[in-house]
GROMACS .gro file of C-alpha atoms in nm:
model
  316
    1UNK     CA    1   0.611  -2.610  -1.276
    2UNK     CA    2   0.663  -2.844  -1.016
    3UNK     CA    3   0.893  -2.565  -0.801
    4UNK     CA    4   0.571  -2.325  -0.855
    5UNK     CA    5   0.300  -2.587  -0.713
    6UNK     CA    6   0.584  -2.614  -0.401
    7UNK     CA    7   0.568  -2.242  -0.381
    8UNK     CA    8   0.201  -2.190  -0.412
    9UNK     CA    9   0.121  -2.459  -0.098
   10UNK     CA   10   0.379  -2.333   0.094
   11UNK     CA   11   0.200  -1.955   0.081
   12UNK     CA   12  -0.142  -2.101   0.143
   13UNK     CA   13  -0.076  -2.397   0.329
   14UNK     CA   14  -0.100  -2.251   0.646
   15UNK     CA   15  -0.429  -2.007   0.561
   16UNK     CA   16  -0.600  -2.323   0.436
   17UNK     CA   17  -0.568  -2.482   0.800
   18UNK     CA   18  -0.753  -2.174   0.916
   19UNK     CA   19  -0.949  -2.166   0.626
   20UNK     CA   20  -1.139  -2.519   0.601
   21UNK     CA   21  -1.318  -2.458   1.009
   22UNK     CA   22  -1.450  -2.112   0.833
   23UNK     CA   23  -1.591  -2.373   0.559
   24UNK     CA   24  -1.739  -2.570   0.766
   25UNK     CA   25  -1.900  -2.355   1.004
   26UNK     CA   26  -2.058  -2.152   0.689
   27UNK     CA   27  -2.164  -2.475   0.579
   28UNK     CA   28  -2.309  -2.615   0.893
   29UNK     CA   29  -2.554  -2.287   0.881
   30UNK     CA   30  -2.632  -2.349   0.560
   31UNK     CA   31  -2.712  -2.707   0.619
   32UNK     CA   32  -2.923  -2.607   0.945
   33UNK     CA   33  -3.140  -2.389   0.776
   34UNK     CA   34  -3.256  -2.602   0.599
   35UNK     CA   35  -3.084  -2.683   0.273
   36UNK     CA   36  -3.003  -2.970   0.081
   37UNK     CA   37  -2.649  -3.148   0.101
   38UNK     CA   38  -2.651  -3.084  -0.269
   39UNK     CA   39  -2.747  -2.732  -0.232
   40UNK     CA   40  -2.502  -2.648   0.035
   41UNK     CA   41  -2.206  -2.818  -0.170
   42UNK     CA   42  -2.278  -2.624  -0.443
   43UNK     CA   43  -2.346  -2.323  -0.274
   44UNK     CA   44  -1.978  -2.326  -0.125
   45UNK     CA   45  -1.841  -2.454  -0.440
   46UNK     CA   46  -1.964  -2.188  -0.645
   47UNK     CA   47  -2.073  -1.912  -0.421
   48UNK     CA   48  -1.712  -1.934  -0.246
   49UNK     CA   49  -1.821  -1.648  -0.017
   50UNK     CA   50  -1.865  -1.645   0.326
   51UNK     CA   51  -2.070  -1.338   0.443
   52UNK     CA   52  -2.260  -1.411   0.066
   53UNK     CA   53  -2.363  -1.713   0.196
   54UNK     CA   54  -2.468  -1.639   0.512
   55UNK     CA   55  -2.687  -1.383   0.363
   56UNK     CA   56  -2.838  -1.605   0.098
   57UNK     CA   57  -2.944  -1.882   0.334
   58UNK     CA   58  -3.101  -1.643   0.565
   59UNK     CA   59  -3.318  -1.473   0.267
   60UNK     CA   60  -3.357  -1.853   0.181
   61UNK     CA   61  -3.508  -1.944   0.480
   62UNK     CA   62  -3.797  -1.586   0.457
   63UNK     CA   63  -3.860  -1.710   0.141
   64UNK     CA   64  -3.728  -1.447  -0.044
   65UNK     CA   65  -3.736  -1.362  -0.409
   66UNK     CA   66  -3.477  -1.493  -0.646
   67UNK     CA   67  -3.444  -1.109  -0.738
   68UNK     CA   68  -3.377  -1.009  -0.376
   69UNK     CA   69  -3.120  -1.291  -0.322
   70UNK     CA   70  -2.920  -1.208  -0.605
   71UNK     CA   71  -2.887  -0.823  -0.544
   72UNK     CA   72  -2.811  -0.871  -0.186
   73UNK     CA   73  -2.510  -1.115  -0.236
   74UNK     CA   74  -2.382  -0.851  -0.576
   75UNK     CA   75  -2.442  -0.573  -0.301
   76UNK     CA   76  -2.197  -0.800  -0.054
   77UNK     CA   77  -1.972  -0.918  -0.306
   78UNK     CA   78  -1.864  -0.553  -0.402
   79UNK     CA   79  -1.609  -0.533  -0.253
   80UNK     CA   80  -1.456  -0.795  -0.510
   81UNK     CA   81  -1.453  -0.554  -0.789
   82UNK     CA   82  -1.251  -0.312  -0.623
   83UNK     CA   83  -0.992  -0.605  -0.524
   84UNK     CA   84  -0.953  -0.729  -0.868
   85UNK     CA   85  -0.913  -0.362  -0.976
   86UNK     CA   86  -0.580  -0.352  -0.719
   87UNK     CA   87  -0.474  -0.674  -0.899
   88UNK     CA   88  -0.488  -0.548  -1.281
   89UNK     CA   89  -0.157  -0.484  -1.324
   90UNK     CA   90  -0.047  -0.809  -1.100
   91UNK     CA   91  -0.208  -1.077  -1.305
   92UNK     CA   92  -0.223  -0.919  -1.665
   93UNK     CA   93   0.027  -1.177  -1.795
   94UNK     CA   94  -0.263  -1.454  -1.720
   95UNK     CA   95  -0.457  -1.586  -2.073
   96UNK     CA   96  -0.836  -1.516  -2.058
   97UNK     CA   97  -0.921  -1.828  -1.976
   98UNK     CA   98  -0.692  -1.859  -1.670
   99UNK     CA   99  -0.791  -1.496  -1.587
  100UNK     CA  100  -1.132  -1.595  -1.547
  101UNK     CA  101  -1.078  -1.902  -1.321
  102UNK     CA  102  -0.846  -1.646  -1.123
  103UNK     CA  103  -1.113  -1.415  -1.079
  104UNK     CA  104  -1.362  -1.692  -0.993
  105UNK     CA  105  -1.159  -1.866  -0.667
  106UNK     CA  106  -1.029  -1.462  -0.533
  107UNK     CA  107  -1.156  -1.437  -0.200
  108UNK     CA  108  -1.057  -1.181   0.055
  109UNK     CA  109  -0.793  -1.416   0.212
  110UNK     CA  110  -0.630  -1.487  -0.145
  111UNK     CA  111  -0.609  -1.107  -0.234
  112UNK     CA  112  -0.419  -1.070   0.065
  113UNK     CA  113  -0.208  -1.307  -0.006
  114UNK     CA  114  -0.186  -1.166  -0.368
  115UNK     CA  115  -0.145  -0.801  -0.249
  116UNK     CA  116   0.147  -0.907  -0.007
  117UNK     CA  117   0.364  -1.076  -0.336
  118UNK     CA  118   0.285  -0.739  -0.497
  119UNK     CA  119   0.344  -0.489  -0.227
  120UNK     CA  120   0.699  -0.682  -0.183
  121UNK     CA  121   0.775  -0.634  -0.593
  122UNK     CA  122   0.716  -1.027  -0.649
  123UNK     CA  123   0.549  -1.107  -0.927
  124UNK     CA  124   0.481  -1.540  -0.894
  125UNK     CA  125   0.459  -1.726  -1.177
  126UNK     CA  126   0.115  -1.824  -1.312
  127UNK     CA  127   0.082  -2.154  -1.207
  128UNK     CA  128   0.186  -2.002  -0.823
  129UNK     CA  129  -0.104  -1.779  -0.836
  130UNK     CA  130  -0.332  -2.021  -0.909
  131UNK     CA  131  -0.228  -2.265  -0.685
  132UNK     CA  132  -0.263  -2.058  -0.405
  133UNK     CA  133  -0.628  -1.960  -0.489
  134UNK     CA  134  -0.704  -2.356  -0.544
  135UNK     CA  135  -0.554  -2.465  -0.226
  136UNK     CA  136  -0.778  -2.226  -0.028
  137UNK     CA  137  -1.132  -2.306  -0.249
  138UNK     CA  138  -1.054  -2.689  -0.207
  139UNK     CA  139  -1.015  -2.633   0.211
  140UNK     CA  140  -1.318  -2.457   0.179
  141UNK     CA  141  -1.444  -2.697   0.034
  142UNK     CA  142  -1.332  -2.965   0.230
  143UNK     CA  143  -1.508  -2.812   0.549
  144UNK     CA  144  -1.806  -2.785   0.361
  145UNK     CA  145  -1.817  -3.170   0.322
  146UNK     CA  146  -1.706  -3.237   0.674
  147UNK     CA  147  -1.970  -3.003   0.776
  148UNK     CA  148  -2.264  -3.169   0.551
  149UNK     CA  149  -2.125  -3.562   0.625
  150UNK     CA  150  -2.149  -3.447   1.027
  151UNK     CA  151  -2.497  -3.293   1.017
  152UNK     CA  152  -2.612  -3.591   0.811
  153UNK     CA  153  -2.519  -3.823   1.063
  154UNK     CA  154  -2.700  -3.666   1.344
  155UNK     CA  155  -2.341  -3.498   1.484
  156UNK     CA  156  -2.427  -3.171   1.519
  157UNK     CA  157  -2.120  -3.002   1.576
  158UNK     CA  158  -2.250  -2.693   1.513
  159UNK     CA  159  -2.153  -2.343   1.643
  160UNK     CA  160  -1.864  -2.450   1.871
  161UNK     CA  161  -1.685  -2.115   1.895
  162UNK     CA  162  -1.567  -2.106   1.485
  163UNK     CA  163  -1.749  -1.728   1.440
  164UNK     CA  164  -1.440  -1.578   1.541
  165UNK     CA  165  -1.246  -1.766   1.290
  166UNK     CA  166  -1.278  -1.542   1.006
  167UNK     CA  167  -1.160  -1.263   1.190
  168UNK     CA  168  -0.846  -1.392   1.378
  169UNK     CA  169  -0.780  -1.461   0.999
  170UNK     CA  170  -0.788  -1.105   0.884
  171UNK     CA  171  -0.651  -0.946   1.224
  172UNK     CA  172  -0.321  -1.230   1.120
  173UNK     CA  173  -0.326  -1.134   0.771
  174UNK     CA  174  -0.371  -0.744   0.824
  175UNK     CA  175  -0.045  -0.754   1.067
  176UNK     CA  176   0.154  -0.924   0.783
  177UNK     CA  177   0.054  -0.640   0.552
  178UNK     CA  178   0.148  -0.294   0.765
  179UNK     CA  179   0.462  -0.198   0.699
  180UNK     CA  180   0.485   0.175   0.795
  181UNK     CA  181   0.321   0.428   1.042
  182UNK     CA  182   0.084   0.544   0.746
  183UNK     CA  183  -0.046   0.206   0.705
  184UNK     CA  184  -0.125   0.137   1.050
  185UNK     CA  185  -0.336   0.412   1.100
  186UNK     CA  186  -0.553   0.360   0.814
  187UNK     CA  187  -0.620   0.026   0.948
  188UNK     CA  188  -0.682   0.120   1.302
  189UNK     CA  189  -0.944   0.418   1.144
  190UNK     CA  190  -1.054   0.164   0.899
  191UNK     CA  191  -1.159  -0.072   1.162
  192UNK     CA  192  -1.303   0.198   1.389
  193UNK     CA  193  -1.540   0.363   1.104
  194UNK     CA  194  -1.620  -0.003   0.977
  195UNK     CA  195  -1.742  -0.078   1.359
  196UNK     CA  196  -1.938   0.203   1.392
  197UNK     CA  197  -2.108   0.234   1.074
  198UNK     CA  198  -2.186  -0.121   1.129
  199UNK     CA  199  -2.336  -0.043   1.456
  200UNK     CA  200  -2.538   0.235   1.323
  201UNK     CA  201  -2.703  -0.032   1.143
  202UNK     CA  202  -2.564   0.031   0.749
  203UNK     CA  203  -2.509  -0.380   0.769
  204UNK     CA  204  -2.319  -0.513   0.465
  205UNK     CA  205  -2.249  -0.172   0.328
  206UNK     CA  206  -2.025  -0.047   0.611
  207UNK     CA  207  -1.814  -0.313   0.456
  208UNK     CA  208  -1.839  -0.119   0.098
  209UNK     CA  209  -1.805   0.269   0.264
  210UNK     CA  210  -1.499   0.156   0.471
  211UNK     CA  211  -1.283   0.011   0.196
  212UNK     CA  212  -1.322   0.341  -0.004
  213UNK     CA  213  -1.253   0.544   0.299
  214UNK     CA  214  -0.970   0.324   0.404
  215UNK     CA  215  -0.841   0.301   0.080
  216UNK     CA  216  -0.895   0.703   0.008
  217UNK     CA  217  -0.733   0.770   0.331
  218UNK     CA  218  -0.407   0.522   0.242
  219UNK     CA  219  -0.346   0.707  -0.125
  220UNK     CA  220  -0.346   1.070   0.022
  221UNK     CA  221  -0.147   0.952   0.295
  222UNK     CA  222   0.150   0.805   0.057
  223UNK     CA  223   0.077   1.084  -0.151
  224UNK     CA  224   0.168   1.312   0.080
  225UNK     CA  225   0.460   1.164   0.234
  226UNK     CA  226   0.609   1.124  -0.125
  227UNK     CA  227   0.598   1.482  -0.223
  228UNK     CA  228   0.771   1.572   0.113
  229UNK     CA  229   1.020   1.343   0.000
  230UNK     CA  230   1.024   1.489  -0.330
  231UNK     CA  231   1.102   1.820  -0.208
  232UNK     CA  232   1.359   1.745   0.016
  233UNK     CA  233   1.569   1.527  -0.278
  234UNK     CA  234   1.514   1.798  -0.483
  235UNK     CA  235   1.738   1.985  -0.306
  236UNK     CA  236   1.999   1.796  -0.301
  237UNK     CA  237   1.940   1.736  -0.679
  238UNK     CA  238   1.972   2.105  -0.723
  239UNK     CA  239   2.279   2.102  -0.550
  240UNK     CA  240   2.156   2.232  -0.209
  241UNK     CA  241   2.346   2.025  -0.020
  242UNK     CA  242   2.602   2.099   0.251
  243UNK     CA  243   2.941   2.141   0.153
  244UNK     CA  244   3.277   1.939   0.304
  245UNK     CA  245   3.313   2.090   0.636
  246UNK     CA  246   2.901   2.160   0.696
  247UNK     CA  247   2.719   2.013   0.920
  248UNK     CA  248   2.299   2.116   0.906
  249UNK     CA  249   2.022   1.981   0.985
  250UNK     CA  250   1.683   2.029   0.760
  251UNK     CA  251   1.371   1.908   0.830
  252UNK     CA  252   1.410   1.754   1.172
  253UNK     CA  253   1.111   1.528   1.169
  254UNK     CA  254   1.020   1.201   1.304
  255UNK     CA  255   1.211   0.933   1.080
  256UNK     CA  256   0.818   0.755   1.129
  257UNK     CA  257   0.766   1.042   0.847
  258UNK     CA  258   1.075   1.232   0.714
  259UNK     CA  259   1.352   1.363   0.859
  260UNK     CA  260   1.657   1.472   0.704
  261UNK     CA  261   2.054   1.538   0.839
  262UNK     CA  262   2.337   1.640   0.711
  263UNK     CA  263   2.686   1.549   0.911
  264UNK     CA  264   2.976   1.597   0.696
  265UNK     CA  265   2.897   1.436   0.348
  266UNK     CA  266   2.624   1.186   0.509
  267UNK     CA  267   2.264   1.286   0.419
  268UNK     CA  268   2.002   1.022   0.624
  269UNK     CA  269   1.690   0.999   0.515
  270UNK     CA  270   1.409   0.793   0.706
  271UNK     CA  271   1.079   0.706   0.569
  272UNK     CA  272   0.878   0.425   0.715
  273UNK     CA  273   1.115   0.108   0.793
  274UNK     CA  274   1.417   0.221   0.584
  275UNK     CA  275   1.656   0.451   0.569
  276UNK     CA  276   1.847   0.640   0.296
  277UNK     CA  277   2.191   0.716   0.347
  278UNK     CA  278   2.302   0.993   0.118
  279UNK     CA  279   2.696   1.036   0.058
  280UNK     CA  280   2.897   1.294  -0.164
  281UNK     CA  281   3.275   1.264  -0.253
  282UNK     CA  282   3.433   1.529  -0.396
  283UNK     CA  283   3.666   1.542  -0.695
  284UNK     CA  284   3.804   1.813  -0.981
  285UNK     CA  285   3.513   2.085  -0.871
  286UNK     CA  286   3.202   1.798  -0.852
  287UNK     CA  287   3.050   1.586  -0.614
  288UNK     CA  288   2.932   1.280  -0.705
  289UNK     CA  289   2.584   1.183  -0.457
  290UNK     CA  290   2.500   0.825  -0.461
  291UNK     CA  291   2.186   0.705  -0.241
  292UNK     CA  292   2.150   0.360  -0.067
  293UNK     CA  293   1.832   0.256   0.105
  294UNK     CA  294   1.897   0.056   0.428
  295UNK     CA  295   1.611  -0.200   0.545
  296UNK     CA  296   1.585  -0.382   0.838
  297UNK     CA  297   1.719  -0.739   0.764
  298UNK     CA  298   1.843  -0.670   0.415
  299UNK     CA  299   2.163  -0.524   0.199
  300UNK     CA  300   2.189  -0.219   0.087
  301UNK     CA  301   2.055  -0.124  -0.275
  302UNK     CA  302   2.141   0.191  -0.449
  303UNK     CA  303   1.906   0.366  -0.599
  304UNK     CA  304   2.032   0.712  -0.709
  305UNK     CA  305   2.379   0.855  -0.841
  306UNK     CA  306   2.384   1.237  -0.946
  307UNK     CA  307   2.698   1.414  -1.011
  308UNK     CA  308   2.703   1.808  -0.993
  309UNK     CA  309   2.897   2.129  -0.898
  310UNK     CA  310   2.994   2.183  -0.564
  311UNK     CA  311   2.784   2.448  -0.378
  312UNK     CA  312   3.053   2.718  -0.150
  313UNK     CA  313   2.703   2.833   0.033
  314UNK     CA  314   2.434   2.656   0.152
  315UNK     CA  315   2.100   2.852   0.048
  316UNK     CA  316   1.857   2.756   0.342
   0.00000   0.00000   0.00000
């Protein structure tokens, strides 16, 4: 357990840093506008929501309805259901209980965080993944006291520049998360549409419409570079491959994409970062394929073996 707390701070140690100045700037509104110490504490204890709470103090301070308050932060807070829907299959070895305390401390900088472990085929322990969403609640937290204790002493620190916090946060944690060409794009577009919509005054819902876009636009992209990958192994599982002495190249696309090469018994396939390098031997009338992927900075790992009748004719 012990080695799982260690691993848990050392994921989120860093993010909290960032984390705790976004804490206390929320808080510092919050307290400015108008609301108690107790109410702002417990606002950023429970609430645990940055753009929620910004929009609940401001409806706080019109005097708002209770009604009106509570759909607009559901309305922001949207975007959490479609988060913990991307983590289903990640945490569905947690109890109930420790589900719903999950659930409760996910923010936007955790599921990144969370995503990352599962995009990389990690799967932490429990006690990791909930260490890592308690470290970044408590700096929130934390800068939500610092704020309160500073404003109550007359130190009004406010609004020294910490807006841009929260999103030199995301721009850091969005680099850590691209890995391919496909990926990059859909954030660049993502960012554009969420910009614009934003500007065309949709407020909190340009949020909402650019995370199904983005996240539409992500799927059919993958989707589509699979099946070209598909097609092009299923030739060589059909035995379409180039004999001993053939040399051929097929589908000579960027390796950002696709591309595939045949010289001599070497078949290199590039998708993304890595690269498949396809090899046949030959022995007693069969070939024997076995496929390795190559990734920057890591061994090889084979992933395919197929044994089948050597081909005299290439039919291409």
């Amino acid at each position: 357990m012990l080695q799982d707390i260690k691993r848990g701070l050392a994921k989120s140690g860093v993010m909290a840093m960032g984390y705790a100045p976004i804490g206390f700037a929320v808080a510092a509104t919050s307290y400015g506008a108008g609301l108690s110490p107790l109410n702002t504490l417990c606002m950023s204890l429970l609430l645990y929501a940055g753009s929620a709470q910004l929009a609940a103090t401001h409806l706080l301070s019109l005097d708002a309805s209770a009604a009106s308050i509570i759909l607009t932060v559901f309305v922001v807070n949207l975007r959490h259901l479609l988060m913990s829907s991307a983590l289903a299959g990640y945490v569905s070895k947690l109890k109930r209980p420790q589900l719903a305390w999950f659930s409760f401390q996910l923010s936007d900088e955790a599921f990144a965080v969370h995503s990352r472990e599962m995009a990389e085929g990690r799967v932490p322990s429990r006690v990791e993944m909930l260490t890592i969403n308690m470290v970044l609640h408590g700096a929130w937290v934390f800068g939500a006291l610092v704020a309160i204790y500073l404003e109550a002493s007359g130190d009004t620190l406010a609004r020294v520049g910490l807006d841009y916090a929260p999103a030199a946060m995301f721009i850091a944690l969005l680099a850590l998360l691209i890995r391919d060409a496909v990926q990059f794009v859909v954030a660049v577009a993502s960012g554009l549409l969420a910009v614009s919509l934003h500007r065309a005054g949709m407020g909190t819902w340009s949020v909402i419409v650019t995370t199904l876009v983005g996240a539409s636009l992500g799927t059919l992209g993958e989707t589509w570079i699979s099946r070209k990958y598909s097609s092009a192994i299923s030739c060589i599982n059909q035995g379409k491959y180039a004999t001993r002495n053939s040399k051929v190249g097929i589908c000579a696309e960027s390796c950002g994409i696709i591309s595939i090469c045949y010289a001599g018994s070497v078949c290199i396939i590039c998708t993304g970062c890595c690269c498949c390098s396809i090899k046949y031997t030959v022995g007693n009338g069969n070939s024997t394929i076995s496929r390795k992927t190559f990734c920057p900075g890591s061994r090889s790992i084979s992933l395919y073996s197929k044994t089948a009748p050597i081909y005299s004719n290439l039919p291409i």
